Amino acid sequence: MNEEIARRLREAAQAHQPDRARMLARVQRGAAAGPAVRHRARPGLRSLPRAALAGLAAAGVLATGGLAVAGIAVTSSSSDTVTAPPTPSPSASSRAASPGTPSARPTHVVPAPVTTPSSPRPSASAAVQAEDGPLRSAGSVDAHSTVYWSQEDLLLRTTQPLTSLTVELRFALTGGVQDTGNWRTLPPDDFTVTVRQSGGTLVYRWVLKPGRTVPTGEHEFAGQFNHTAGGRSAAGDTYRVDAQGAGGPASVRGGFSPAR
C-alpha cells in the first residue's frame, strides 16, 4: 500500500507541469512575508494508519523537494535570461540642450591664409647684365661733367686675359649731343676706334686688333660730348661689351648711373 501510494505520487510529480510564473510569484511573496504559516493537515488524512501517513509524508517531501528544485531552476534560468533594458544615452541634441552637460569641444578650424594676387617683383632689366664669366662692369656719369658738357665712363674688370674685345658706348641724341672725344686706359694702338650716329644714338666703338691681348685687371673706356645748357639725363644711354678668353665668350651690358 505504501509503495503504491509512493509510486502514484512519483508518477503524479513527474507528470505535473508546474505553473512556473505562479510558483515564482508565490516564492517571492513568501520571501517578502517572512516564515511560511504552517497549515493544518486535512481531516481525511487522520484516518490513515501511521505507516500510510509516513509514506505520504515521505512522498510529499519528495514531491515538494522536486517542486522546490524546479522552482529554483525556473528562478535561476529566469534570472539568467532577464536583463534590464539598456539606459538610453542622451543624443547629441539633448547634450547640447542641457545646460549642465558639457558639450563636445568645438574643433578649432585654422583659416586658410588669404592670398591676393601680388604684382611680380621688379626684376633687373633684360638689358642689364653687369657680370658674366671673367667680366665685371659698371657705367657712370663722370663727376667732372658740367651743364654744357658730359663724360660717361665704363669701368671694365676681367679676371683673365682677353683675346677678343669689343666695347660700345651709346648716348641718346637728346639736348643737342655732339661728339667731343673719347679715350681708354689701354694702349690706343691695340684698338680700332669708330664714332658714328645710328638709330638716334651717338656710338663709340672700340675693337681689339687681331693678335693683341687685354690683360687681367681694371680698364676704363670714356665718351665725351657737348649738349645744350642744363642738366641732361643719362636714362637713354647704354653700354655693351663682348669678349673672348680662355674660358670662352662673355658679354656684359647696362646703363650709366648719375654722377655723385
CSV table of C-alpha atoms in Angstrom, one decimal:
chain,number,residue,atom,x,y,z
A,1,MET,CA,0.0,0.0,0.0
A,2,ASN,CA,2.8,2.4,0.9
A,3,GLU,CA,4.7,1.6,-2.2
A,4,GLU,CA,1.6,2.0,-4.4
A,5,ILE,CA,1.0,5.4,-2.9
A,6,ALA,CA,4.6,6.5,-3.3
A,7,ARG,CA,4.6,5.2,-6.9
A,8,ARG,CA,1.5,7.2,-7.7
A,9,LEU,CA,2.8,10.3,-6.1
A,10,ARG,CA,6.1,10.0,-8.1
A,11,GLU,CA,4.1,9.5,-11.3
A,12,ALA,CA,2.0,12.5,-10.5
A,13,ALA,CA,5.0,14.6,-9.7
A,14,GLN,CA,6.7,13.6,-12.9
A,15,ALA,CA,3.6,14.3,-15.0
A,16,HIS,CA,2.9,17.5,-13.2
A,17,GLN,CA,3.5,20.6,-15.3
A,18,PRO,CA,4.1,23.4,-12.8
A,19,ASP,CA,2.9,26.9,-13.4
A,20,ARG,CA,6.3,28.5,-13.2
A,21,ALA,CA,5.0,32.0,-13.1
A,22,ARG,CA,2.6,31.3,-10.2
A,23,MET,CA,5.3,29.4,-8.3
A,24,LEU,CA,7.8,32.2,-8.8
A,25,ALA,CA,5.2,34.7,-7.6
A,26,ARG,CA,4.4,32.6,-4.5
A,27,VAL,CA,8.1,32.2,-3.7
A,28,GLN,CA,8.6,35.9,-3.9
A,29,ARG,CA,5.5,36.6,-1.8
A,30,GLY,CA,6.7,34.1,0.8
A,31,ALA,CA,10.1,35.6,0.9
A,32,ALA,CA,8.6,39.1,1.4
A,33,ALA,CA,6.1,38.0,4.0
A,34,GLY,CA,8.5,36.1,6.3
A,35,PRO,CA,8.3,32.5,7.5
A,36,ALA,CA,5.5,30.4,6.0
A,37,VAL,CA,2.4,29.7,8.0
A,38,ARG,CA,2.0,26.0,8.9
A,39,HIS,CA,-1.4,24.7,7.7
A,40,ARG,CA,-3.4,22.1,9.5
A,41,ALA,CA,-3.5,18.6,8.0
A,42,ARG,CA,-6.5,17.6,6.0
A,43,PRO,CA,-9.2,15.7,8.0
A,44,GLY,CA,-9.1,12.8,5.6
A,45,LEU,CA,-5.5,12.0,6.4
A,46,ARG,CA,-6.2,11.4,10.1
A,47,SER,CA,-8.0,8.1,9.4
A,48,LEU,CA,-5.0,6.7,7.6
A,49,PRO,CA,-2.6,4.4,9.5
A,50,ARG,CA,0.6,5.9,10.8
A,51,ALA,CA,2.6,3.9,8.3
A,52,ALA,CA,0.5,5.3,5.4
A,53,LEU,CA,0.9,8.8,6.9
A,54,ALA,CA,4.6,8.2,7.0
A,55,GLY,CA,4.6,7.1,3.3
A,56,LEU,CA,2.5,10.1,2.3
A,57,ALA,CA,4.8,12.4,4.2
A,58,ALA,CA,7.9,10.9,2.5
A,59,ALA,CA,6.2,11.2,-0.9
A,60,GLY,CA,5.2,14.7,-0.1
A,61,VAL,CA,8.7,15.6,0.9
A,62,LEU,CA,9.9,14.1,-2.4
A,63,ALA,CA,7.3,16.0,-4.4
A,64,THR,CA,7.9,19.2,-2.5
A,65,GLY,CA,11.6,18.8,-3.0
A,66,GLY,CA,11.1,18.3,-6.7
A,67,LEU,CA,8.9,21.3,-7.0
A,68,ALA,CA,11.3,23.4,-5.0
A,69,VAL,CA,14.1,22.3,-7.2
A,70,ALA,CA,12.0,23.0,-10.2
A,71,GLY,CA,11.1,26.5,-8.8
A,72,ILE,CA,14.8,27.2,-8.1
A,73,ALA,CA,15.7,26.1,-11.6
A,74,VAL,CA,13.0,28.4,-13.0
A,75,THR,CA,14.1,31.2,-10.9
A,76,SER,CA,17.7,30.7,-11.8
A,77,SER,CA,17.0,30.4,-15.5
A,78,SER,CA,14.7,33.4,-15.3
A,79,SER,CA,17.3,35.5,-13.5
A,80,ASP,CA,19.9,34.5,-16.1
A,81,THR,CA,17.9,35.4,-19.1
A,82,VAL,CA,16.1,38.6,-17.8
A,83,THR,CA,18.3,41.6,-18.4
A,84,ALA,CA,17.5,45.2,-17.6
A,85,PRO,CA,16.9,47.4,-20.7
A,86,PRO,CA,19.9,49.5,-21.5
A,87,THR,CA,19.7,53.0,-20.3
A,88,PRO,CA,19.4,55.2,-23.5
A,89,SER,CA,22.3,57.5,-23.8
A,90,PRO,CA,21.4,61.2,-24.5
A,91,SER,CA,21.6,62.2,-28.0
A,92,ALA,CA,23.9,64.9,-29.3
A,93,SER,CA,21.0,67.3,-29.5
A,94,SER,CA,20.0,66.7,-25.8
A,95,ARG,CA,23.6,67.1,-24.7
A,96,ALA,CA,23.8,70.4,-26.4
A,97,ALA,CA,20.4,71.5,-25.0
A,98,SER,CA,21.0,70.5,-21.3
A,99,PRO,CA,22.9,73.3,-19.6
A,100,GLY,CA,24.6,71.1,-17.0
A,101,THR,CA,26.1,68.6,-19.5
A,102,PRO,CA,29.4,69.6,-21.1
A,103,SER,CA,29.2,69.7,-24.8
A,104,ALA,CA,31.8,68.4,-27.1
A,105,ARG,CA,34.7,70.6,-27.6
A,106,PRO,CA,34.4,72.5,-30.9
A,107,THR,CA,37.0,71.7,-33.5
A,108,HIS,CA,39.4,74.6,-34.0
A,109,VAL,CA,39.5,75.4,-37.6
A,110,VAL,CA,42.6,77.2,-38.8
A,111,PRO,CA,41.5,79.6,-41.5
A,112,ALA,CA,43.3,79.2,-44.8
A,113,PRO,CA,45.6,82.1,-45.5
A,114,VAL,CA,44.1,84.6,-47.8
A,115,THR,CA,46.2,85.0,-50.8
A,116,THR,CA,45.8,88.1,-53.0
A,117,PRO,CA,47.4,88.4,-56.4
A,118,SER,CA,50.5,90.4,-56.0
A,119,SER,CA,52.4,92.2,-58.6
A,120,PRO,CA,55.6,90.5,-59.7
A,121,ARG,CA,58.8,91.6,-58.1
A,122,PRO,CA,60.6,94.2,-60.1
A,123,SER,CA,63.5,92.3,-61.8
A,124,ALA,CA,66.6,93.6,-63.3
A,125,SER,CA,66.1,94.9,-66.8
A,126,ALA,CA,66.7,92.4,-69.6
A,127,ALA,CA,69.2,95.0,-71.0
A,128,VAL,CA,71.3,94.9,-67.8
A,129,GLN,CA,73.9,92.1,-67.2
A,130,ALA,CA,76.8,93.6,-65.3
A,131,GLU,CA,78.6,90.2,-64.7
A,132,ASP,CA,79.4,87.3,-67.0
A,133,GLY,CA,82.3,84.8,-66.8
A,134,PRO,CA,85.5,86.7,-66.1
A,135,LEU,CA,83.9,90.2,-66.8
A,136,ARG,CA,82.6,92.7,-64.3
A,137,SER,CA,81.2,96.1,-65.4
A,138,ALA,CA,79.8,99.4,-64.1
A,139,GLY,CA,78.7,102.5,-66.0
A,140,SER,CA,78.5,106.0,-64.5
A,141,VAL,CA,78.4,109.7,-65.4
A,142,ASP,CA,81.7,111.3,-64.6
A,143,ALA,CA,81.7,113.7,-61.7
A,144,HIS,CA,83.5,116.4,-63.8
A,145,SER,CA,80.6,116.8,-66.2
A,146,THR,CA,79.1,120.3,-66.5
A,147,VAL,CA,75.9,121.9,-67.6
A,148,TYR,CA,77.3,122.1,-71.2
A,149,TRP,CA,79.5,119.1,-71.4
A,150,SER,CA,79.4,115.4,-70.2
A,151,GLN,CA,81.6,112.4,-69.9
A,152,GLU,CA,80.3,108.9,-69.2
A,153,ASP,CA,82.7,106.2,-68.1
A,154,LEU,CA,82.7,102.4,-68.3
A,155,LEU,CA,84.8,100.5,-65.8
A,156,LEU,CA,85.6,97.0,-67.0
A,157,ARG,CA,87.3,94.3,-64.9
A,158,THR,CA,88.5,91.0,-66.2
A,159,THR,CA,89.9,88.1,-64.2
A,160,GLN,CA,91.7,86.5,-67.2
A,161,PRO,CA,93.4,87.8,-70.3
A,162,LEU,CA,91.1,88.5,-73.3
A,163,THR,CA,92.0,87.7,-76.8
A,164,SER,CA,88.9,89.4,-78.3
A,165,LEU,CA,87.2,92.6,-77.1
A,166,THR,CA,84.5,94.9,-78.5
A,167,VAL,CA,83.2,97.9,-76.4
A,168,GLU,CA,80.3,100.1,-77.4
A,169,LEU,CA,79.0,103.2,-75.6
A,170,ARG,CA,75.7,104.6,-76.9
A,171,PHE,CA,74.5,108.1,-75.9
A,172,ALA,CA,70.9,109.2,-76.8
A,173,LEU,CA,70.8,112.2,-79.1
A,174,THR,CA,68.9,114.4,-76.7
A,175,GLY,CA,69.7,118.1,-75.9
A,176,GLY,CA,71.9,118.7,-78.9
A,177,VAL,CA,74.5,116.0,-78.2
A,178,GLN,CA,77.7,116.4,-80.3
A,179,ASP,CA,80.9,114.3,-80.1
A,180,THR,CA,83.9,116.0,-78.5
A,181,GLY,CA,86.2,113.0,-78.0
A,182,ASN,CA,86.9,109.6,-76.3
A,183,TRP,CA,89.6,107.7,-74.5
A,184,ARG,CA,90.6,104.4,-72.8
A,185,THR,CA,93.3,103.3,-70.4
A,186,LEU,CA,94.5,100.5,-72.7
A,187,PRO,CA,97.1,101.3,-75.4
A,188,PRO,CA,95.4,103.2,-78.3
A,189,ASP,CA,97.3,101.2,-80.9
A,190,ASP,CA,95.6,98.0,-79.7
A,191,PHE,CA,92.2,99.2,-80.9
A,192,THR,CA,90.3,100.3,-83.9
A,193,VAL,CA,88.0,103.2,-82.8
A,194,THR,CA,84.9,104.5,-84.7
A,195,VAL,CA,82.4,107.2,-83.8
A,196,ARG,CA,79.1,107.4,-85.6
A,197,GLN,CA,75.4,108.1,-85.2
A,198,SER,CA,73.0,105.2,-85.5
A,199,GLY,CA,69.3,104.9,-84.6
A,200,GLY,CA,69.1,108.2,-82.7
A,201,THR,CA,72.3,107.5,-80.7
A,202,LEU,CA,75.9,108.6,-80.7
A,203,VAL,CA,78.0,105.4,-80.8
A,204,TYR,CA,81.6,105.0,-79.6
A,205,ARG,CA,83.1,101.6,-80.6
A,206,TRP,CA,86.5,100.1,-79.7
A,207,VAL,CA,87.5,96.8,-81.3
A,208,LEU,CA,90.7,94.9,-80.2
A,209,LYS,CA,93.0,94.4,-83.1
A,210,PRO,CA,93.9,90.8,-84.1
A,211,GLY,CA,96.9,89.3,-82.2
A,212,ARG,CA,96.5,91.8,-79.3
A,213,THR,CA,95.6,90.8,-75.8
A,214,VAL,CA,93.8,92.6,-73.0
A,215,PRO,CA,95.5,91.8,-69.7
A,216,THR,CA,93.8,90.9,-66.4
A,217,GLY,CA,92.8,93.9,-64.3
A,218,GLU,CA,90.6,97.1,-64.4
A,219,HIS,CA,90.3,99.1,-67.7
A,220,GLU,CA,88.3,102.2,-68.4
A,221,PHE,CA,86.5,103.5,-71.5
A,222,ALA,CA,85.0,107.0,-71.8
A,223,GLY,CA,82.9,109.0,-74.3
A,224,GLN,CA,82.7,112.8,-74.3
A,225,PHE,CA,80.1,115.1,-75.8
A,226,ASN,CA,78.6,118.6,-75.7
A,227,HIS,CA,74.9,119.3,-75.1
A,228,THR,CA,72.5,122.2,-74.6
A,229,ALA,CA,72.7,124.1,-71.3
A,230,GLY,CA,71.1,122.4,-68.3
A,231,GLY,CA,71.1,119.0,-66.7
A,232,ARG,CA,71.0,116.1,-69.1
A,233,SER,CA,69.5,112.7,-68.2
A,234,ALA,CA,71.6,109.6,-68.9
A,235,ALA,CA,68.5,107.4,-68.8
A,236,GLY,CA,68.7,106.6,-72.5
A,237,ASP,CA,72.5,105.9,-72.5
A,238,THR,CA,73.8,102.2,-72.6
A,239,TYR,CA,76.9,100.2,-73.0
A,240,ARG,CA,77.7,96.7,-74.2
A,241,VAL,CA,80.9,94.6,-74.1
A,242,ASP,CA,81.6,91.3,-75.9
A,243,ALA,CA,84.8,89.4,-75.1
A,244,GLN,CA,86.6,86.1,-75.7
A,245,GLY,CA,89.0,84.5,-73.2
A,246,ALA,CA,90.4,81.1,-72.3
A,247,GLY,CA,87.1,80.2,-70.6
A,248,GLY,CA,85.0,81.1,-73.7
A,249,PRO,CA,82.9,84.0,-74.7
A,250,ALA,CA,81.4,86.5,-72.3
A,251,SER,CA,79.2,89.5,-72.6
A,252,VAL,CA,78.0,92.3,-70.2
A,253,ARG,CA,75.7,95.3,-70.7
A,254,GLY,CA,73.9,98.0,-68.8
A,255,GLY,CA,73.4,101.8,-68.3
A,256,PHE,CA,75.1,104.8,-66.6
A,257,SER,CA,74.3,105.8,-63.1
A,258,PRO,CA,74.1,109.6,-62.3
A,259,ALA,CA,77.2,111.4,-61.1
A,260,ARG,CA,77.7,111.6,-57.3
